[in-house]
mmCIF file of C-alpha atoms in Angstrom:
data_model
loop_
_atom_site.group_PDB
_atom_site.id
_atom_site.type_symbol
_atom_site.label_atom_id
_atom_site.label_comp_id
_atom_site.label_asym_id
_atom_site.label_seq_id
_atom_site.Cartn_x
_atom_site.Cartn_y
_atom_site.Cartn_z
ATOM 1 C CA UNK D 1 96.284 79.294 127.586
ATOM 2 C CA UNK D 2 96.518 82.503 125.253
ATOM 3 C CA UNK D 3 95.975 81.800 121.668
ATOM 4 C CA UNK D 4 98.694 83.012 118.970
ATOM 5 C CA UNK D 5 96.344 85.660 117.735
ATOM 6 C CA UNK D 6 95.728 86.977 121.301
ATOM 7 C CA UNK D 7 99.355 86.911 122.174
ATOM 8 C CA UNK D 8 100.126 88.750 118.984
ATOM 9 C CA UNK D 9 97.565 91.338 119.638
ATOM 10 C CA UNK D 10 98.719 91.787 123.250
ATOM 11 C CA UNK D 11 102.411 92.096 121.895
ATOM 12 C CA UNK D 12 101.341 94.703 119.401
ATOM 13 C CA UNK D 13 99.590 96.949 122.023
ATOM 14 C CA UNK D 14 102.489 96.467 124.490
ATOM 15 C CA UNK D 15 105.065 97.324 121.745
ATOM 16 C CA UNK D 16 103.044 100.462 120.769
ATOM 17 C CA UNK D 17 103.075 101.454 124.401
ATOM 18 C CA UNK D 18 106.774 100.908 124.747
ATOM 19 C CA UNK D 19 107.464 102.787 121.656
ATOM 20 C CA UNK D 20 105.387 105.863 122.784
ATOM 21 C CA UNK D 21 107.261 106.079 125.880
ATOM 22 C CA UNK D 22 110.761 105.156 124.746
ATOM 23 C CA UNK D 23 110.596 107.251 121.554
ATOM 24 C CA UNK D 24 109.183 110.325 123.506
ATOM 25 C CA UNK D 25 111.881 110.994 126.273
ATOM 26 C CA UNK D 26 110.419 114.355 126.808
ATOM 27 C CA UNK D 27 107.228 112.739 128.168
ATOM 28 C CA UNK D 28 108.898 109.911 130.031
ATOM 29 C CA UNK D 29 107.835 110.205 133.606
ATOM 30 C CA UNK D 30 105.865 113.461 133.197
ATOM 31 C CA UNK D 31 102.507 113.387 134.865
ATOM 32 C CA UNK D 32 99.516 113.143 132.360
ATOM 33 C CA UNK D 33 96.455 115.131 132.653
ATOM 34 C CA UNK D 34 93.005 113.602 132.241
ATOM 35 C CA UNK D 35 92.709 114.874 128.918
ATOM 36 C CA UNK D 36 96.006 113.374 127.830
ATOM 37 C CA UNK D 37 95.099 109.974 129.295
ATOM 38 C CA UNK D 38 91.610 110.076 127.330
ATOM 39 C CA UNK D 39 93.690 111.033 124.218
ATOM 40 C CA UNK D 40 96.230 108.089 124.703
ATOM 41 C CA UNK D 41 93.168 105.748 125.250
ATOM 42 C CA UNK D 42 91.556 106.874 122.099
ATOM 43 C CA UNK D 43 94.711 106.455 120.082
ATOM 44 C CA UNK D 44 95.206 102.998 121.466
ATOM 45 C CA UNK D 45 91.643 101.954 120.534
ATOM 46 C CA UNK D 46 92.069 103.249 117.153
ATOM 47 C CA UNK D 47 95.413 101.251 116.676
ATOM 48 C CA UNK D 48 93.493 98.128 118.060
ATOM 49 C CA UNK D 49 90.883 98.561 115.387
ATOM 50 C CA UNK D 50 93.356 99.197 112.665
ATOM 51 C CA UNK D 51 95.310 95.957 113.623
ATOM 52 C CA UNK D 52 92.089 93.929 113.529
ATOM 53 C CA UNK D 53 91.268 95.328 110.206
ATOM 54 C CA UNK D 54 94.632 94.672 108.765
ATOM 55 C CA UNK D 55 94.278 90.913 109.890
ATOM 56 C CA UNK D 56 90.902 90.874 108.075
ATOM 57 C CA UNK D 57 92.376 92.242 104.818
ATOM 58 C CA UNK D 58 95.000 89.175 104.729
ATOM 59 C CA UNK D 59 91.823 87.024 103.910
ATOM 60 C CA UNK D 60 91.051 89.019 100.671
ATOM 61 C CA UNK D 61 92.654 88.993 97.421
ATOM 62 C CA UNK D 62 95.515 91.469 97.537
ATOM 63 C CA UNK D 63 94.709 92.506 94.008
ATOM 64 C CA UNK D 64 91.533 94.165 95.347
ATOM 65 C CA UNK D 65 93.174 96.026 98.192
ATOM 66 C CA UNK D 66 92.540 99.748 98.169
ATOM 67 C CA UNK D 67 95.160 102.466 98.761
ATOM 68 C CA UNK D 68 94.020 102.673 102.438
ATOM 69 C CA UNK D 69 94.064 98.930 102.800
ATOM 70 C CA UNK D 70 97.810 98.793 101.640
ATOM 71 C CA UNK D 71 98.509 101.491 104.154
ATOM 72 C CA UNK D 72 97.064 99.372 106.899
ATOM 73 C CA UNK D 73 99.217 96.391 105.833
ATOM 74 C CA UNK D 74 102.251 98.411 105.610
ATOM 75 C CA UNK D 75 101.749 100.051 109.077
ATOM 76 C CA UNK D 76 99.442 97.894 111.185
ATOM 77 C CA UNK D 77 99.950 94.215 110.097
ATOM 78 C CA UNK D 78 101.894 91.547 112.207
ATOM 79 C CA UNK D 79 105.117 92.194 109.941
ATOM 80 C CA UNK D 80 105.355 95.894 111.209
ATOM 81 C CA UNK D 81 106.415 97.625 114.467
ATOM 82 C CA UNK D 82 103.740 100.334 115.034
ATOM 83 C CA UNK D 83 104.916 103.616 113.435
ATOM 84 C CA UNK D 84 104.931 105.947 116.443
ATOM 85 C CA UNK D 85 102.476 108.622 117.276
ATOM 86 C CA UNK D 86 101.982 109.812 113.680
ATOM 87 C CA UNK D 87 100.423 106.420 112.586
ATOM 88 C CA UNK D 88 101.398 106.786 108.962
ATOM 89 C CA UNK D 89 104.134 105.211 106.696
ATOM 90 C CA UNK D 90 106.103 108.347 106.753
ATOM 91 C CA UNK D 91 105.343 109.570 110.303
ATOM 92 C CA UNK D 92 107.954 108.798 113.147
ATOM 93 C CA UNK D 93 109.434 105.318 113.215
ATOM 94 C CA UNK D 94 108.528 102.461 111.050
ATOM 95 C CA UNK D 95 110.220 98.925 111.414
ATOM 96 C CA UNK D 96 108.910 96.510 108.589
ATOM 97 C CA UNK D 97 109.742 93.033 107.510
ATOM 98 C CA UNK D 98 109.734 94.009 103.828
ATOM 99 C CA UNK D 99 110.634 90.551 102.442
ATOM 100 C CA UNK D 100 107.489 89.230 103.784
ATOM 101 C CA UNK D 101 104.813 88.373 101.140
ATOM 102 C CA UNK D 102 101.942 90.429 102.292
ATOM 103 C CA UNK D 103 104.176 93.506 102.690
ATOM 104 C CA UNK D 104 105.527 92.941 98.968
ATOM 105 C CA UNK D 105 102.048 92.396 97.874
ATOM 106 C CA UNK D 106 100.994 95.818 99.535
ATOM 107 C CA UNK D 107 103.770 97.619 97.941
ATOM 108 C CA UNK D 108 103.015 96.154 94.487
ATOM 109 C CA UNK D 109 99.499 97.021 94.833
ATOM 110 C CA UNK D 110 100.366 100.541 95.895
ATOM 111 C CA UNK D 111 102.234 100.883 92.820
ATOM 112 C CA UNK D 112 99.391 99.585 90.737
ATOM 113 C CA UNK D 113 97.023 102.113 92.133
ATOM 114 C CA UNK D 114 99.513 105.052 91.750
ATOM 115 C CA UNK D 115 99.901 103.986 88.160
ATOM 116 C CA UNK D 116 96.114 103.595 87.557
ATOM 117 C CA UNK D 117 96.529 99.737 86.676
ATOM 118 C CA UNK D 118 92.844 99.068 87.116
ATOM 119 C CA UNK D 119 91.987 101.245 84.210
ATOM 120 C CA UNK D 120 94.795 100.169 81.842
ATOM 121 C CA UNK D 121 93.897 98.249 78.624
ATOM 122 C CA UNK D 122 95.220 94.857 78.184
ATOM 123 C CA UNK D 123 98.496 95.767 76.480
ATOM 124 C CA UNK D 124 99.390 98.424 79.168
ATOM 125 C CA UNK D 125 98.698 95.824 81.866
ATOM 126 C CA UNK D 126 100.978 93.366 80.073
ATOM 127 C CA UNK D 127 103.822 95.884 79.888
ATOM 128 C CA UNK D 128 103.300 96.784 83.497
ATOM 129 C CA UNK D 129 103.303 93.151 84.742
ATOM 130 C CA UNK D 130 106.459 92.451 82.703
ATOM 131 C CA UNK D 131 108.284 95.149 84.913
ATOM 132 C CA UNK D 132 106.215 94.322 88.072
ATOM 133 C CA UNK D 133 105.392 90.638 88.003
ATOM 134 C CA UNK D 134 102.175 89.978 89.967
ATOM 135 C CA UNK D 135 103.249 86.383 90.748
ATOM 136 C CA UNK D 136 105.892 87.420 93.388
ATOM 137 C CA UNK D 137 108.211 84.420 93.194
ATOM 138 C CA UNK D 138 110.003 83.210 96.620
ATOM 139 C CA UNK D 139 113.057 81.352 97.155
ATOM 140 C CA UNK D 140 114.787 79.866 100.195
ATOM 141 C CA UNK D 141 117.907 81.899 99.373
ATOM 142 C CA UNK D 142 116.097 85.174 99.158
ATOM 143 C CA UNK D 143 117.475 87.545 101.845
ATOM 144 C CA UNK D 144 115.402 88.688 104.954
ATOM 145 C CA UNK D 145 114.648 92.320 104.300
ATOM 146 C CA UNK D 146 114.334 94.840 107.286
ATOM 147 C CA UNK D 147 113.252 98.336 106.504
ATOM 148 C CA UNK D 148 113.796 100.938 109.167
ATOM 149 C CA UNK D 149 112.266 104.411 108.387
ATOM 150 C CA UNK D 150 112.870 107.639 110.703
ATOM 151 C CA UNK D 151 111.208 110.785 109.950
ATOM 152 C CA UNK D 152 112.046 114.269 111.380
ATOM 153 C CA UNK D 153 108.240 115.076 111.345
ATOM 154 C CA UNK D 154 107.854 112.681 114.246
ATOM 155 C CA UNK D 155 109.354 114.976 116.845
ATOM 156 C CA UNK D 156 108.362 118.186 115.268
ATOM 157 C CA UNK D 157 111.681 118.793 113.452
ATOM 158 C CA UNK D 158 110.540 118.746 109.921
ATOM 159 C CA UNK D 159 113.033 120.903 107.882
ATOM 160 C CA UNK D 160 116.073 120.196 109.989
ATOM 161 C CA UNK D 161 117.705 117.040 108.487
ATOM 162 C CA UNK D 162 120.688 117.367 110.668
ATOM 163 C CA UNK D 163 118.437 116.690 113.845
ATOM 164 C CA UNK D 164 116.898 113.508 112.464
ATOM 165 C CA UNK D 165 117.440 110.375 114.779
ATOM 166 C CA UNK D 166 120.545 108.657 113.199
ATOM 167 C CA UNK D 167 120.047 105.134 111.604
ATOM 168 C CA UNK D 168 122.004 102.430 113.289
ATOM 169 C CA UNK D 169 123.874 99.221 112.735
ATOM 170 C CA UNK D 170 121.627 96.319 112.999
ATOM 171 C CA UNK D 171 122.036 92.471 113.497
ATOM 172 C CA UNK D 172 119.872 89.305 113.355
ATOM 173 C CA UNK D 173 120.081 87.698 116.688
ATOM 174 C CA UNK D 174 119.657 83.868 116.438
ATOM 175 C CA UNK D 175 118.204 81.706 119.375
ATOM 176 C CA UNK D 176 121.531 80.817 120.512
ATOM 177 C CA UNK D 177 122.660 84.258 120.859
ATOM 178 C CA UNK D 178 124.629 84.298 117.509
ATOM 179 C CA UNK D 179 124.646 87.774 115.774
ATOM 180 C CA UNK D 180 124.206 87.705 111.911
ATOM 181 C CA UNK D 181 125.358 90.635 110.258
ATOM 182 C CA UNK D 182 123.580 92.195 107.018
ATOM 183 C CA UNK D 183 124.987 91.327 103.727
ATOM 184 C CA UNK D 184 123.886 94.574 102.287
ATOM 185 C CA UNK D 185 122.824 97.851 103.899
ATOM 186 C CA UNK D 186 121.209 100.390 101.562
ATOM 187 C CA UNK D 187 120.310 104.048 102.200
ATOM 188 C CA UNK D 188 117.008 104.582 100.352
ATOM 189 C CA UNK D 189 116.941 108.233 101.590
ATOM 190 C CA UNK D 190 118.741 110.788 103.852
ATOM 191 C CA UNK D 191 116.814 113.884 103.186
ATOM 192 C CA UNK D 192 114.893 115.061 106.356
ATOM 193 C CA UNK D 193 114.880 111.577 107.556
ATOM 194 C CA UNK D 194 116.522 108.095 106.954
ATOM 195 C CA UNK D 195 115.238 105.130 105.243
ATOM 196 C CA UNK D 196 117.564 102.024 105.508
ATOM 197 C CA UNK D 197 117.071 98.589 104.053
ATOM 198 C CA UNK D 198 118.990 95.888 105.778
ATOM 199 C CA UNK D 199 119.482 92.355 103.916
ATOM 200 C CA UNK D 200 120.150 89.333 106.097
ATOM 201 C CA UNK D 201 120.911 86.140 104.797
ATOM 202 C CA UNK D 202 118.141 83.516 105.033
ATOM 203 C CA UNK D 203 120.371 80.416 104.828
ATOM 204 C CA UNK D 204 123.859 80.035 106.260
ATOM 205 C CA UNK D 205 125.905 76.854 105.505
ATOM 206 C CA UNK D 206 122.836 75.207 103.965
ATOM 207 C CA UNK D 207 120.852 75.894 107.224
ATOM 208 C CA UNK D 208 117.981 78.375 107.559
ATOM 209 C CA UNK D 209 118.671 81.065 110.232
ATOM 210 C CA UNK D 210 115.223 80.673 111.481
ATOM 211 C CA UNK D 211 113.505 77.397 112.304
ATOM 212 C CA UNK D 212 109.856 76.385 113.141
ATOM 213 C CA UNK D 213 111.162 75.934 116.782
ATOM 214 C CA UNK D 214 111.824 79.539 117.056
ATOM 215 C CA UNK D 215 109.406 81.663 118.818
ATOM 216 C CA UNK D 216 110.767 85.034 117.860
ATOM 217 C CA UNK D 217 112.636 86.905 115.056
ATOM 218 C CA UNK D 218 114.904 88.888 116.920
ATOM 219 C CA UNK D 219 116.658 92.010 115.766
ATOM 220 C CA UNK D 220 119.352 94.051 117.687
ATOM 221 C CA UNK D 221 120.753 97.346 117.003
ATOM 222 C CA UNK D 222 124.177 99.134 117.562
ATOM 223 C CA UNK D 223 126.232 102.218 116.927
ATOM 224 C CA UNK D 224 124.891 105.027 114.599
ATOM 225 C CA UNK D 225 125.546 104.751 110.856
ATOM 226 C CA UNK D 226 127.202 107.721 109.122
ATOM 227 C CA UNK D 227 125.422 109.111 105.996
ATOM 228 C CA UNK D 228 127.422 108.361 102.775
ATOM 229 C CA UNK D 229 126.636 106.542 99.513
ATOM 230 C CA UNK D 230 123.501 104.440 98.690
ATOM 231 C CA UNK D 231 125.215 101.249 99.630
ATOM 232 C CA UNK D 232 126.808 101.456 103.044
ATOM 233 C CA UNK D 233 130.029 99.627 104.050
ATOM 234 C CA UNK D 234 129.663 96.076 105.392
ATOM 235 C CA UNK D 235 129.429 95.833 109.426
ATOM 236 C CA UNK D 236 132.454 94.439 111.127
ATOM 237 C CA UNK D 237 131.002 91.724 113.396
ATOM 238 C CA UNK D 238 134.069 92.104 115.638
ATOM 239 C CA UNK D 239 133.000 95.652 116.482
ATOM 240 C CA UNK D 240 129.291 95.311 116.718
ATOM 241 C CA UNK D 241 127.840 95.882 120.127
ATOM 242 C CA UNK D 242 124.273 95.859 120.894
ATOM 243 C CA UNK D 243 123.229 99.400 121.834
ATOM 244 C CA UNK D 244 122.628 99.701 125.718
ATOM 245 C CA UNK D 245 121.138 103.139 125.606
ATOM 246 C CA UNK D 246 120.739 105.192 128.682
ATOM 247 C CA UNK D 247 117.475 106.866 129.352
ATOM 248 C CA UNK D 248 118.845 109.967 127.641
ATOM 249 C CA UNK D 249 119.579 108.005 124.454
ATOM 250 C CA UNK D 250 116.364 106.181 124.310
ATOM 251 C CA UNK D 251 115.290 107.333 120.870
ATOM 252 C CA UNK D 252 118.123 104.958 119.744
ATOM 253 C CA UNK D 253 116.851 101.365 119.005
ATOM 254 C CA UNK D 254 118.059 98.485 121.234
ATOM 255 C CA UNK D 255 115.851 95.480 120.212
ATOM 256 C CA UNK D 256 112.846 94.642 118.287
ATOM 257 C CA UNK D 257 111.230 91.332 117.688
ATOM 258 C CA UNK D 258 108.448 89.613 115.716
ATOM 259 C CA UNK D 259 106.564 86.588 117.040
ATOM 260 C CA UNK D 260 106.839 83.740 114.634
ATOM 261 C CA UNK D 261 103.240 82.420 115.242
ATOM 262 C CA UNK D 262 101.988 85.772 114.175
ATOM 263 C CA UNK D 263 103.695 85.769 110.845
ATOM 264 C CA UNK D 264 101.584 83.005 109.062
ATOM 265 C CA UNK D 265 100.022 83.884 105.694
ATOM 266 C CA UNK D 266 98.354 81.576 103.381
ATOM 267 C CA UNK D 267 99.522 78.683 105.559
ATOM 268 C CA UNK D 268 103.256 79.661 105.575
ATOM 269 C CA UNK D 269 105.458 81.764 107.980
ATOM 270 C CA UNK D 270 106.389 84.984 106.066
ATOM 271 C CA UNK D 271 109.391 87.038 106.919
#
């Protein structure tokens, strides 16, 4: 049998390959030169090495992570779908379980580094910690946060915000096929790209939406979202339809999933 870690590695590589094809319709079906194939192999090897390093970092104290370490957690860990061909947090497409503890730790550590936390005196650190508590409390009632970032730079369209791939409606798909709508959809950015944060309930009618018996955390996507205020209108579950994009529309998302057995951190499943 294949171990959980190996299955997760296989999925990550397979997902990357799928994203590179589906998010690059201009290349789909086109014959590749030997040079292009070698370049693809080099990129794949680089991604595998980065994913392995991200797993190693999870065993270290997050307060010692470097800026580069944080980038790896935020782009190559098991709580993130690979970020397209750019391989950076602002390049292409990034799908991230932002409520997962290691992701939140990486974001906090990034802020610490940006604000030069390590060189602050005791009083300055106390003030920073008051606004950004290092002990990131968790509750069963906290929402599941899905972050999706699309960047025009991915397709060489930087500077043309109107041509950025549109954000979409999203839903959490339970194991019985039930679709759970977000309780909040927040636009974190619309300029030359889109950054959308979806909040899904973690508990419904006193029961968690995900159980230990579930093998995957499934997310499905629907129609395009129109740009507007920071908080977007709630989705109407009666009108939600899973996107069944044809080839010409393959830049639009349909489904993504995270294997539950790959989301364990410090002995707990994190999402």
